PDB file of C-alpha atoms in Angstrom:
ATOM      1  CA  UNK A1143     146.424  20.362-153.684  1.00 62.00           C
ATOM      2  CA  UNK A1144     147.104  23.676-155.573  1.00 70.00           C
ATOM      3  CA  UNK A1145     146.097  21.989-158.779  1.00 74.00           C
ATOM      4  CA  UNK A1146     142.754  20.623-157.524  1.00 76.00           C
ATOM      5  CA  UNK A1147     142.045  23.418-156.115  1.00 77.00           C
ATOM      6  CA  UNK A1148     142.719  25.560-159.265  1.00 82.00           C
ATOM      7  CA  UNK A1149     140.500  23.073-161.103  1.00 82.00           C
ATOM      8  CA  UNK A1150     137.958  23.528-159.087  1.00 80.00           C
ATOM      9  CA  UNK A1151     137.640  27.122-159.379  1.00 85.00           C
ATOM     10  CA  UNK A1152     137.800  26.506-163.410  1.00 87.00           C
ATOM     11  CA  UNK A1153     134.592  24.477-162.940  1.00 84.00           C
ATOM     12  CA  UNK A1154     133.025  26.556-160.922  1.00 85.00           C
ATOM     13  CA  UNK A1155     133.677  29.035-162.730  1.00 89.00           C
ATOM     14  CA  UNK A1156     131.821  27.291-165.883  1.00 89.00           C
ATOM     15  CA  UNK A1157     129.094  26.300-164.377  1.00 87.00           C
ATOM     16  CA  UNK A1158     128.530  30.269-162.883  1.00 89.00           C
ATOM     17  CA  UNK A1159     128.845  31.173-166.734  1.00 90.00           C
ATOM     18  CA  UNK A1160     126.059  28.479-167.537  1.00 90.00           C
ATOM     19  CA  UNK A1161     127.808  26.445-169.536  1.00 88.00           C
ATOM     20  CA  UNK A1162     127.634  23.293-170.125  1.00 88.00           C
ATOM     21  CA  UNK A1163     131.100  20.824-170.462  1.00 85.00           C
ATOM     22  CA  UNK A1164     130.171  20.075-174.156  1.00 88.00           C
ATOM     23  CA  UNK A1165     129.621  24.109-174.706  1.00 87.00           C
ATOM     24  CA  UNK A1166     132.735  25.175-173.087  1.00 89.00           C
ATOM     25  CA  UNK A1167     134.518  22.594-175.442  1.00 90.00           C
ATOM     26  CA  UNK A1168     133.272  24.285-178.483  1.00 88.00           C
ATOM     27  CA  UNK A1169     133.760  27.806-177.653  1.00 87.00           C
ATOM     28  CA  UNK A1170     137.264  26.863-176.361  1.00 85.00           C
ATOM     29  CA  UNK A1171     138.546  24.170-178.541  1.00 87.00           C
ATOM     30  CA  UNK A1172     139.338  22.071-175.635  1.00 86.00           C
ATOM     31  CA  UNK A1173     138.223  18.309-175.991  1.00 86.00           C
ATOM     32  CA  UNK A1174     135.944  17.251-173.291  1.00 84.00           C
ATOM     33  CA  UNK A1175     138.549  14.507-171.855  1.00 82.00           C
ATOM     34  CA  UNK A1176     140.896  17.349-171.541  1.00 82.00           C
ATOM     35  CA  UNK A1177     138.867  20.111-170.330  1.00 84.00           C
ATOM     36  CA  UNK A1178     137.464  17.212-167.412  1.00 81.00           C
ATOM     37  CA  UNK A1179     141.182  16.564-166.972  1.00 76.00           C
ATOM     38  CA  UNK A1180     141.814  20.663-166.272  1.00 82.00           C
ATOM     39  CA  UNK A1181     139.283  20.672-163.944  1.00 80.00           C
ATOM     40  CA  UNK A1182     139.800  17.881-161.983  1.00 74.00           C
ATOM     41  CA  UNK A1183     143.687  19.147-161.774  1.00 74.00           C
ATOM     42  CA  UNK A1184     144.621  15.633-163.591  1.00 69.00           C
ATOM     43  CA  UNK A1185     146.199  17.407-166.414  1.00 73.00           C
ATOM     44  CA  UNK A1186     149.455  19.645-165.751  1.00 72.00           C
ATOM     45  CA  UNK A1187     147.724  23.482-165.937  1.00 76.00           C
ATOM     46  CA  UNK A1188     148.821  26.005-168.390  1.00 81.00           C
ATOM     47  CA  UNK A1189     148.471  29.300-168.150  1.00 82.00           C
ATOM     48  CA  UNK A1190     147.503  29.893-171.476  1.00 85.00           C
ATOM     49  CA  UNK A1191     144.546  27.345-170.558  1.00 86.00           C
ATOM     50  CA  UNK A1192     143.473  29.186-167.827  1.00 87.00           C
ATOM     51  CA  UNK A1193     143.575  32.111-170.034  1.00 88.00           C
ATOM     52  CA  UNK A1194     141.759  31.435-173.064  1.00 88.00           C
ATOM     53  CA  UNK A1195     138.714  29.652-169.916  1.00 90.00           C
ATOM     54  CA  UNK A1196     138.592  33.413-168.529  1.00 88.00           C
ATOM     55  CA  UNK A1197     138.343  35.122-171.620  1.00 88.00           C
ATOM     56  CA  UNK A1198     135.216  32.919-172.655  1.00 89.00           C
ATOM     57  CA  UNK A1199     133.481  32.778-169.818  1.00 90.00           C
ATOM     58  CA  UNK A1200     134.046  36.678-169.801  1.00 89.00           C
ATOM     59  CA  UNK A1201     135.450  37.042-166.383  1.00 89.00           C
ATOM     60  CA  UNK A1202     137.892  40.597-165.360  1.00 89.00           C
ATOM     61  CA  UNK A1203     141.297  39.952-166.315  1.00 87.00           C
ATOM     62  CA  UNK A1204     142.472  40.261-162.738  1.00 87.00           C
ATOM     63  CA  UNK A1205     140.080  37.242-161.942  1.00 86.00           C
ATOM     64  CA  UNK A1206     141.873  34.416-164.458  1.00 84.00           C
ATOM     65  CA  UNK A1207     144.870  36.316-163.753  1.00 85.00           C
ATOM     66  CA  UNK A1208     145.323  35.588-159.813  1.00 84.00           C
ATOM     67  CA  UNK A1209     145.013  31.486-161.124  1.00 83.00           C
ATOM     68  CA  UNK A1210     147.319  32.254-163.604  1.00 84.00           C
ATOM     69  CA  UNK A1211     149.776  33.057-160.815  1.00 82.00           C
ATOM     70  CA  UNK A1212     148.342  30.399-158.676  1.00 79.00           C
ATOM     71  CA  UNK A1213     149.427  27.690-161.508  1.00 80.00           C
ATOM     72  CA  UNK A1214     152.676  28.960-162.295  1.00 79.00           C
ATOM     73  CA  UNK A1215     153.395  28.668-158.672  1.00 72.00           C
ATOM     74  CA  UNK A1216     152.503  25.619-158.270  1.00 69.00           C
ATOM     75  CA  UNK A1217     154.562  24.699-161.706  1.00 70.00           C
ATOM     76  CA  UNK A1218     157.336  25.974-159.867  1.00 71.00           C
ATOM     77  CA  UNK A1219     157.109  24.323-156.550  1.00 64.00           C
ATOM     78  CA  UNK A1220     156.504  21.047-158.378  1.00 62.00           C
ATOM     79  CA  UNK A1221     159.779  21.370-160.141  1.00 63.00           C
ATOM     80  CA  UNK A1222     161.625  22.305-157.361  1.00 61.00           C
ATOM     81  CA  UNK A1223     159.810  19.337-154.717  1.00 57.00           C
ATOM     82  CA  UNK A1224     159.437  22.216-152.333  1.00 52.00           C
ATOM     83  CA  UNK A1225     156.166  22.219-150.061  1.00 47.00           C
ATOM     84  CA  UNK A1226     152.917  22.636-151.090  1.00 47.00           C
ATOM     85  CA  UNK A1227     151.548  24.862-148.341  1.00 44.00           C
ATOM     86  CA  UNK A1228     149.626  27.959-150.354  1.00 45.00           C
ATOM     87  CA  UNK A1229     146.479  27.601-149.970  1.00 48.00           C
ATOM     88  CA  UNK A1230     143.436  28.715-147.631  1.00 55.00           C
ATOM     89  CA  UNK A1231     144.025  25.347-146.135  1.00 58.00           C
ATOM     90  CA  UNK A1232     140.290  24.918-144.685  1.00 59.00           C
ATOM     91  CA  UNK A1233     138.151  26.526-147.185  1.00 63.00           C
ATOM     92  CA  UNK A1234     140.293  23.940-149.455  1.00 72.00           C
ATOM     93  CA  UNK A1235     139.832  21.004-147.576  1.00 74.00           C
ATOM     94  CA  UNK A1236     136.070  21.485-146.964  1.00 75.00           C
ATOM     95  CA  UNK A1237     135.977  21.176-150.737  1.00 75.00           C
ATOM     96  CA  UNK A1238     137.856  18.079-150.989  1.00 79.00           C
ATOM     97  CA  UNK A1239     135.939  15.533-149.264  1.00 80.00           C
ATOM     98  CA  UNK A1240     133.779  14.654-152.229  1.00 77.00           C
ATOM     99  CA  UNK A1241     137.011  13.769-154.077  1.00 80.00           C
ATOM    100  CA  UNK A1242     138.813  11.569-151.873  1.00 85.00           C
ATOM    101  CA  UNK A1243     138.554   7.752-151.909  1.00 88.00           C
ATOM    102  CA  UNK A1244     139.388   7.387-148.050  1.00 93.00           C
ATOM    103  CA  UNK A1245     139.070   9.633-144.979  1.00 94.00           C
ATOM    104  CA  UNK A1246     140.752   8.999-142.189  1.00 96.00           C
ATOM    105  CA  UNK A1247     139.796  11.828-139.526  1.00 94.00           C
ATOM    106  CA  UNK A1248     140.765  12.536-135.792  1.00 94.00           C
ATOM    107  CA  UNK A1249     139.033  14.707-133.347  1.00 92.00           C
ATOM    108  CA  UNK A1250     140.070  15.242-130.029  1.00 90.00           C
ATOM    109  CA  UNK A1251     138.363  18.068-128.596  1.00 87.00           C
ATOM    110  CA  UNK A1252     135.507  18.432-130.904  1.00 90.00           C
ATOM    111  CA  UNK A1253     133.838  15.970-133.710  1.00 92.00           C
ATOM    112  CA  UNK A1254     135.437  15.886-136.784  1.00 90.00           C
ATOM    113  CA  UNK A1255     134.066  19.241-139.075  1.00 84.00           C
ATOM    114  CA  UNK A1256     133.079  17.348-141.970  1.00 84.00           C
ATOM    115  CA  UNK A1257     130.130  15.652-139.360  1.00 89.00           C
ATOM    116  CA  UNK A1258     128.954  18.749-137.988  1.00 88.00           C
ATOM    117  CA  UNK A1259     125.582  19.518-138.059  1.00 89.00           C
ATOM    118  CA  UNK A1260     124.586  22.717-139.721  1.00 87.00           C
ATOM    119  CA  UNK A1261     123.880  23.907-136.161  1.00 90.00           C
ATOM    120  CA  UNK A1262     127.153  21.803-134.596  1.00 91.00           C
ATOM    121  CA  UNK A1263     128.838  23.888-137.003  1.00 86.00           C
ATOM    122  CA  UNK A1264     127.638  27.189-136.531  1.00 85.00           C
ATOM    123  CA  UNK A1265     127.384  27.170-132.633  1.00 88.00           C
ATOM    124  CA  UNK A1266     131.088  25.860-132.913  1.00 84.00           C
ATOM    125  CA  UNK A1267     132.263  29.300-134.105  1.00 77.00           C
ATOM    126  CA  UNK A1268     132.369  30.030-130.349  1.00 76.00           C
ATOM    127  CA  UNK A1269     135.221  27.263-129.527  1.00 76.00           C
ATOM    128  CA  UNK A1270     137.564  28.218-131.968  1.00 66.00           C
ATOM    129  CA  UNK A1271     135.778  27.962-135.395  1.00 64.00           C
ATOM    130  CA  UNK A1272     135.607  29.278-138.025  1.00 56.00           C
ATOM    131  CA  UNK A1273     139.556  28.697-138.908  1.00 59.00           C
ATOM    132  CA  UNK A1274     140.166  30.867-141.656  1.00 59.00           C
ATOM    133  CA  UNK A1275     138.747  34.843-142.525  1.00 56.00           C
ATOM    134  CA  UNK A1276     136.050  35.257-144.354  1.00 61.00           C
ATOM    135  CA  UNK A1277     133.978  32.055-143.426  1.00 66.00           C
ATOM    136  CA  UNK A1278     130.697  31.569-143.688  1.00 74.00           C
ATOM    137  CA  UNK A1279     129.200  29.304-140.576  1.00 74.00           C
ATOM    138  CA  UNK A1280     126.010  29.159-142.299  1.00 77.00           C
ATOM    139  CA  UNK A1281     127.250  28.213-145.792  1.00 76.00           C
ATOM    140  CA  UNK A1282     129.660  26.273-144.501  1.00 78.00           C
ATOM    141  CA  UNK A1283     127.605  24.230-142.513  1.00 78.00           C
ATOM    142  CA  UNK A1284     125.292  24.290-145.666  1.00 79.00           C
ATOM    143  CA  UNK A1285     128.128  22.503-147.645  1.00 78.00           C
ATOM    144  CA  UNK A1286     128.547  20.027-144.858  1.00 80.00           C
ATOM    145  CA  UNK A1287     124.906  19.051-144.790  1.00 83.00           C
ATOM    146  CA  UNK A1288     125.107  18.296-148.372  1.00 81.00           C
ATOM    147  CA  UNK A1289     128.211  16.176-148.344  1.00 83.00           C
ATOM    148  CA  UNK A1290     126.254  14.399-145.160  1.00 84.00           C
ATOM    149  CA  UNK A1291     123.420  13.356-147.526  1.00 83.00           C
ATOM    150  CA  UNK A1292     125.872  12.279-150.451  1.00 80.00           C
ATOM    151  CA  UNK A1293     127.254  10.035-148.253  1.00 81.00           C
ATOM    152  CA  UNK A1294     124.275   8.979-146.949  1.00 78.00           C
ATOM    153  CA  UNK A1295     122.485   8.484-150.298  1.00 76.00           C
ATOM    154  CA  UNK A1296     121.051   5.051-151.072  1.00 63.00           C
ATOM    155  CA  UNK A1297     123.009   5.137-154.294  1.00 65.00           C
ATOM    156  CA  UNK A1298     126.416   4.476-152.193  1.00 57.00           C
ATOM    157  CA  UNK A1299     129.655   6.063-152.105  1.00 65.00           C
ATOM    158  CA  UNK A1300     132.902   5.164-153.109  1.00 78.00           C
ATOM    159  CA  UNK A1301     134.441   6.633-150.492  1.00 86.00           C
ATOM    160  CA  UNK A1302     135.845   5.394-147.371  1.00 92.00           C
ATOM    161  CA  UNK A1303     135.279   7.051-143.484  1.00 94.00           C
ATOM    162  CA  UNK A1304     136.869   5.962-140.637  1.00 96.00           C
ATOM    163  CA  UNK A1305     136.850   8.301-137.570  1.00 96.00           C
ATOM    164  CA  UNK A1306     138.537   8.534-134.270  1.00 96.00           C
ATOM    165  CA  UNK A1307     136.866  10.210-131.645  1.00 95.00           C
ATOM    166  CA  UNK A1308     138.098  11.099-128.170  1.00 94.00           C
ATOM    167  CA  UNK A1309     135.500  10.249-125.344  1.00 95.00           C
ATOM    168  CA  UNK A1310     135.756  14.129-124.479  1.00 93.00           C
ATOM    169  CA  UNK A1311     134.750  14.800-127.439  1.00 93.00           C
ATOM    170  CA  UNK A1312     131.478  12.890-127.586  1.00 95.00           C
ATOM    171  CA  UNK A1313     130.432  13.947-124.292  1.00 95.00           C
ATOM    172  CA  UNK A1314     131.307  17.774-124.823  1.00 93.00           C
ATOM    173  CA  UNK A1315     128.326  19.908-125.393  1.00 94.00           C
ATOM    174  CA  UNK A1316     128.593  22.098-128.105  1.00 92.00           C
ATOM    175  CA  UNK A1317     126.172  24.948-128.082  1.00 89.00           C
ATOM    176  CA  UNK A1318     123.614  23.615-126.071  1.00 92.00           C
ATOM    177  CA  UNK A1319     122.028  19.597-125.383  1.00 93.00           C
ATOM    178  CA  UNK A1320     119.335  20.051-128.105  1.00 94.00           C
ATOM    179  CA  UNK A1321     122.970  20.821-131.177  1.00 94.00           C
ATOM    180  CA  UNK A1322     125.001  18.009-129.784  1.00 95.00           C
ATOM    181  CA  UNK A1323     122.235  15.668-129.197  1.00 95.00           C
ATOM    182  CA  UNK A1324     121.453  16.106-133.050  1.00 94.00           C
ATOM    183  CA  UNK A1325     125.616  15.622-134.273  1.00 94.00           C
ATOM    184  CA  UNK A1326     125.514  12.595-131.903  1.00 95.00           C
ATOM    185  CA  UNK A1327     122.259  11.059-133.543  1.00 95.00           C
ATOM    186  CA  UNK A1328     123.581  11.909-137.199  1.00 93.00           C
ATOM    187  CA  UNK A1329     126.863   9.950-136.427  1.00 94.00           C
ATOM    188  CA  UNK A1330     125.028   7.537-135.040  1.00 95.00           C
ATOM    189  CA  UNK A1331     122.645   7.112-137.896  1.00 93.00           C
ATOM    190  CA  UNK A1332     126.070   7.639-140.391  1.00 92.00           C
ATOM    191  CA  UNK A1333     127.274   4.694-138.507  1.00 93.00           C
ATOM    192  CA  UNK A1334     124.727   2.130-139.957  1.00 92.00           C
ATOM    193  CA  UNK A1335     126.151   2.503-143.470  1.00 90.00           C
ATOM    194  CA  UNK A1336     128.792   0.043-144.521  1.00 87.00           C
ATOM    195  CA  UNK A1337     131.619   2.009-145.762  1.00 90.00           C
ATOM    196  CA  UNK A1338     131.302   4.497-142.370  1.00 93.00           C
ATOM    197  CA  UNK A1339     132.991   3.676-139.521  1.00 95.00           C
ATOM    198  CA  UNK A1340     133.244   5.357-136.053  1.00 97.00           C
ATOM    199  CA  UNK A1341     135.193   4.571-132.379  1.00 97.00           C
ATOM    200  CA  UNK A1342     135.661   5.789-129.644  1.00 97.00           C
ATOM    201  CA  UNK A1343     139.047   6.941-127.420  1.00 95.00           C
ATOM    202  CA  UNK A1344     138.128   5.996-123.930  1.00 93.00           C
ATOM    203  CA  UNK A1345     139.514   9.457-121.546  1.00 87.00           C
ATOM    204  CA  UNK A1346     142.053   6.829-119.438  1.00 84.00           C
ATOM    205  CA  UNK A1347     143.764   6.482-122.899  1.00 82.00           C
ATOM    206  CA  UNK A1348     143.562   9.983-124.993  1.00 75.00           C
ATOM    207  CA  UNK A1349     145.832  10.863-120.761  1.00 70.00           C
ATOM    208  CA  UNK A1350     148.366   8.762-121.913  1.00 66.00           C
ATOM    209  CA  UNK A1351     148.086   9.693-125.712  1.00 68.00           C
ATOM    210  CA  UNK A1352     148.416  12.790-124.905  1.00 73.00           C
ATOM    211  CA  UNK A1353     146.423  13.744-128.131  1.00 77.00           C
ATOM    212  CA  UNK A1354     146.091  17.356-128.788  1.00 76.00           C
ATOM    213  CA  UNK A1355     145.307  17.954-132.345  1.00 83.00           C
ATOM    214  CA  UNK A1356     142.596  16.941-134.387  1.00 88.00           C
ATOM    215  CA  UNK A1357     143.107  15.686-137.958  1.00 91.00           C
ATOM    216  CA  UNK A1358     141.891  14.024-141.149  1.00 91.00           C
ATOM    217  CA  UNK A1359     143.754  12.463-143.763  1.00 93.00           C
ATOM    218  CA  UNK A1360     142.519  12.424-147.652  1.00 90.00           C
ATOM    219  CA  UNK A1361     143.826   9.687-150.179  1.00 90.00           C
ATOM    220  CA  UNK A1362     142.784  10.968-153.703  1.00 85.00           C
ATOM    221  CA  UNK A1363     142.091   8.359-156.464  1.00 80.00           C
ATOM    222  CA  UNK A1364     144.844   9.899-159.250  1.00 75.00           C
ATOM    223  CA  UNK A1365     148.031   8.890-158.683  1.00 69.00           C
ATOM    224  CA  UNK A1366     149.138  12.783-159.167  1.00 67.00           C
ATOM    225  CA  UNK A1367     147.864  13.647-156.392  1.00 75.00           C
ATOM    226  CA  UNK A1368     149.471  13.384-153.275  1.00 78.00           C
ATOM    227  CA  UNK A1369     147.692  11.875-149.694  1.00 86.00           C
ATOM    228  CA  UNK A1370     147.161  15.118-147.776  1.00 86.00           C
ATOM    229  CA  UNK A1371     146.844  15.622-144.054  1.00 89.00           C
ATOM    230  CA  UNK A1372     144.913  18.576-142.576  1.00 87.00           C
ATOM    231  CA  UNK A1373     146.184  19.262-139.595  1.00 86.00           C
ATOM    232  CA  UNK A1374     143.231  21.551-137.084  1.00 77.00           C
ATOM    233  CA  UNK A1375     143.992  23.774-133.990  1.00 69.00           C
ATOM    234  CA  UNK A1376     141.925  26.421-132.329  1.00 62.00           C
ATOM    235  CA  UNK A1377     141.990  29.420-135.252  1.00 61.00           C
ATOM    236  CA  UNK A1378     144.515  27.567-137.412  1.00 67.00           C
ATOM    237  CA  UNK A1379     144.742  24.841-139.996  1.00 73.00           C
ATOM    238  CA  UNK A1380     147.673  23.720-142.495  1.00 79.00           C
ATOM    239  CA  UNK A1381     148.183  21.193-144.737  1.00 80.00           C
ATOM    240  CA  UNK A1382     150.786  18.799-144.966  1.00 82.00           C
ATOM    241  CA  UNK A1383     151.441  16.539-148.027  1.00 79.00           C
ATOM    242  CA  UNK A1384     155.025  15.451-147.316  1.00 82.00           C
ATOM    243  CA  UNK A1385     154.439  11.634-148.530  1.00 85.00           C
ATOM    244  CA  UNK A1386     156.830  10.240-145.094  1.00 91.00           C
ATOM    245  CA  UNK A1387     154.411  12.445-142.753  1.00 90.00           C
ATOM    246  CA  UNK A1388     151.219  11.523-144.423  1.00 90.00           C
ATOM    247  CA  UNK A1389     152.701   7.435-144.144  1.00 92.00           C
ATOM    248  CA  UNK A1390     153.275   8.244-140.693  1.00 93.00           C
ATOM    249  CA  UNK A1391     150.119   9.428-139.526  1.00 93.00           C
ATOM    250  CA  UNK A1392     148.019   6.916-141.163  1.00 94.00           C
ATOM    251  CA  UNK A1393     150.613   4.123-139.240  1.00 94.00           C
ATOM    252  CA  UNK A1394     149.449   6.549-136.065  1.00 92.00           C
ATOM    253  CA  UNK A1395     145.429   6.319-136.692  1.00 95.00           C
ATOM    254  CA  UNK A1396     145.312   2.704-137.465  1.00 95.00           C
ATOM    255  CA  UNK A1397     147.310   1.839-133.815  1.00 93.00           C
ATOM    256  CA  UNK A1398     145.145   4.417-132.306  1.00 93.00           C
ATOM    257  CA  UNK A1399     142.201   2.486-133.932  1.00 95.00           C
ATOM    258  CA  UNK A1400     143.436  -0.752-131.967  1.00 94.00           C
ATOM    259  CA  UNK A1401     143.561   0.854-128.705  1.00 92.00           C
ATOM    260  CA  UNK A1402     139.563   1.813-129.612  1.00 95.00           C
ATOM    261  CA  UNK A1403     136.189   1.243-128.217  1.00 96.00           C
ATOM    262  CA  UNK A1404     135.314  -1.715-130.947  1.00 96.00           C
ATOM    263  CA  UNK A1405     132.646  -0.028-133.680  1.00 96.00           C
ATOM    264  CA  UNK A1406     129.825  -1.650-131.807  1.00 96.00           C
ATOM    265  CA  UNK A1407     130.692  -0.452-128.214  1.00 96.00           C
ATOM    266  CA  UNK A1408     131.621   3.013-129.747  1.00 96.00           C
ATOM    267  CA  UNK A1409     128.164   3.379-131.437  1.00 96.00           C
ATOM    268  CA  UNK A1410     126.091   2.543-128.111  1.00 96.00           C
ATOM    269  CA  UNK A1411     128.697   4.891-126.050  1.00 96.00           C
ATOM    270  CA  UNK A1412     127.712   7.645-128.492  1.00 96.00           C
ATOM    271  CA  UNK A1413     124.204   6.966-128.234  1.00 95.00           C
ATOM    272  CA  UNK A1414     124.212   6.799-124.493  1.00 95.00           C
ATOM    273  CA  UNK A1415     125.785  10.151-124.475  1.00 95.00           C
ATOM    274  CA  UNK A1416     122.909  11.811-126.499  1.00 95.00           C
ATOM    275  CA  UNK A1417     119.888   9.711-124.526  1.00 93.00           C
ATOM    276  CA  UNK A1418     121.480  11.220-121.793  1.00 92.00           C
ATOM    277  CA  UNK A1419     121.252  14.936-123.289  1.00 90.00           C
ATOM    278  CA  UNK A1420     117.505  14.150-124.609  1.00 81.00           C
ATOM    279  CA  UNK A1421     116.993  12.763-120.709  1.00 68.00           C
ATOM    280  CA  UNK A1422     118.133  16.448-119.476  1.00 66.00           C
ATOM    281  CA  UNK A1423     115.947  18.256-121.673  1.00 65.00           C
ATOM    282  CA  UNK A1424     112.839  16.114-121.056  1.00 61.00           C
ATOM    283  CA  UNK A1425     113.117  17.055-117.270  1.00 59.00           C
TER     284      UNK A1425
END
């Protein structure tokens, strides 16, 4: 995740600067298969690389520097198979959606983040978000909306959702009825496309599950980079790419799937719960 995540501050970097791939190339000497390689942390990161980037796209030293650090730690831990855990694990992970093939995500006491409304979101800085200093509700939330409509987009995706919900969950109102009756008509409506999939946890069953902590999972389409699980509590949220773990809790989500409303019965639970809410404010 450190390399991705290095990468993407490269290209966002570039693109800040104005420049185009093809430009960047030619000021740099980089080809453009290995400059899209740096960026998409495919290619092992030198910190001469990350150098020579900073210097032409005229950034303070102490900018490039603090990824030059970042890299050669992660160079490090890499060599040594130690864990990968250095990051601002949500800002990170709010990032990463776009570039995972399959998403595998768990909520238990609210819906997943990466669903939220822009107003689910920002209302939800009350019950324990935002989960790291220095976020932004509204940008955040911003971010989220946009990675809604990607999904959403009649071009397709090639990614893959599949979320777990907890029948609390659904029927917990976050902000007020007019916020959560929106995030329950959006997952409805992000239900009706083919590679989206939502159920339900019925309440008799998240008792005997005992399920506390929400969670996605991320596959990533290189084979460099490791299956990551983003583990979310009330003001906190790690990673975890330990390969056993990451087995493990997709082995965990797929028997929790089974035990499931079915898709169908999930969809008209959820949008039973927000008639209900539209009901309420009608009166």
């Amino acid at each position: 995740m450190t390399e991705r995540s290095i990468g993407r501050t490269l290209r966002t970097w570039r693109n800040e600067a104005g420049m185009s791939l093809a430009k960047a190339c030619e000021t740099s000497g980089f080809s453009v298969a290995t400059l899209s390689l740096i960026e998409n942390g495919i290619k092992p990161l030198d910190p001469l690389d990350i150098m020579i980037l900073g210097r032409i796209y005229e950034l303070p030293n102490d900018t490039w520097k603090r990824e030059v650090r970042r890299a050669e730690y992660a160079s490090n831990e890499r060599a040594s198979g130690e864990s990968k855990q250095r990051l601002n694990a949500p800002e990170d992970v709010d990032k990463s959606y776009l570039e995972a093939v399959t998403l595998y995500a768990l909520g238990t006491d609210m819906l997943p983040r990466f669903v939220h409304t822009p107003e689910y979101r920002i209302s939800a800085t009350t019950l324990g978000c935002p989960t790291y200093p220095g976020d932004s509700p509204a940008s955040t939330a911003e971010r989220h909306a946009g990675w809604i409509r990607r999904l959403a987009s009649t071009k397709g995706s090639s990614m893959t959702v599949e979320v777990l919900v907890t029948e609390d969950a659904v029927r917990r109102v976050v902000g007020n009825p007019t916020i959560t009756n929106a995030a329950l008509v959006q997952l409805v409506h992000l239900s009706e496309i083919e590679h989206f999939k939502v159920q339900v946890i019925e309440r008799e069953f998240c008792l005997d599950a005992r399920l506390e902590s929400s969670y996605m999972h991320l596959t990533f389409p290189h084979r460099q980079h490791d299956d990551v699980v983003y583990i979310e509590r009330s003001g906190s949220g790690r990673y975890i790419e330990d390969p056993a773990v990451c087995q493990l809790v997709q082995q965990s989500f797929k028997a929790l799937q089974r035990s499931a409303l079915t898709p169908t019965l999930s969809v008209e639970l959820i949008a039973e719960v927000a008639s209900s809410l539209a009901f309420d404010l009608s009166r």
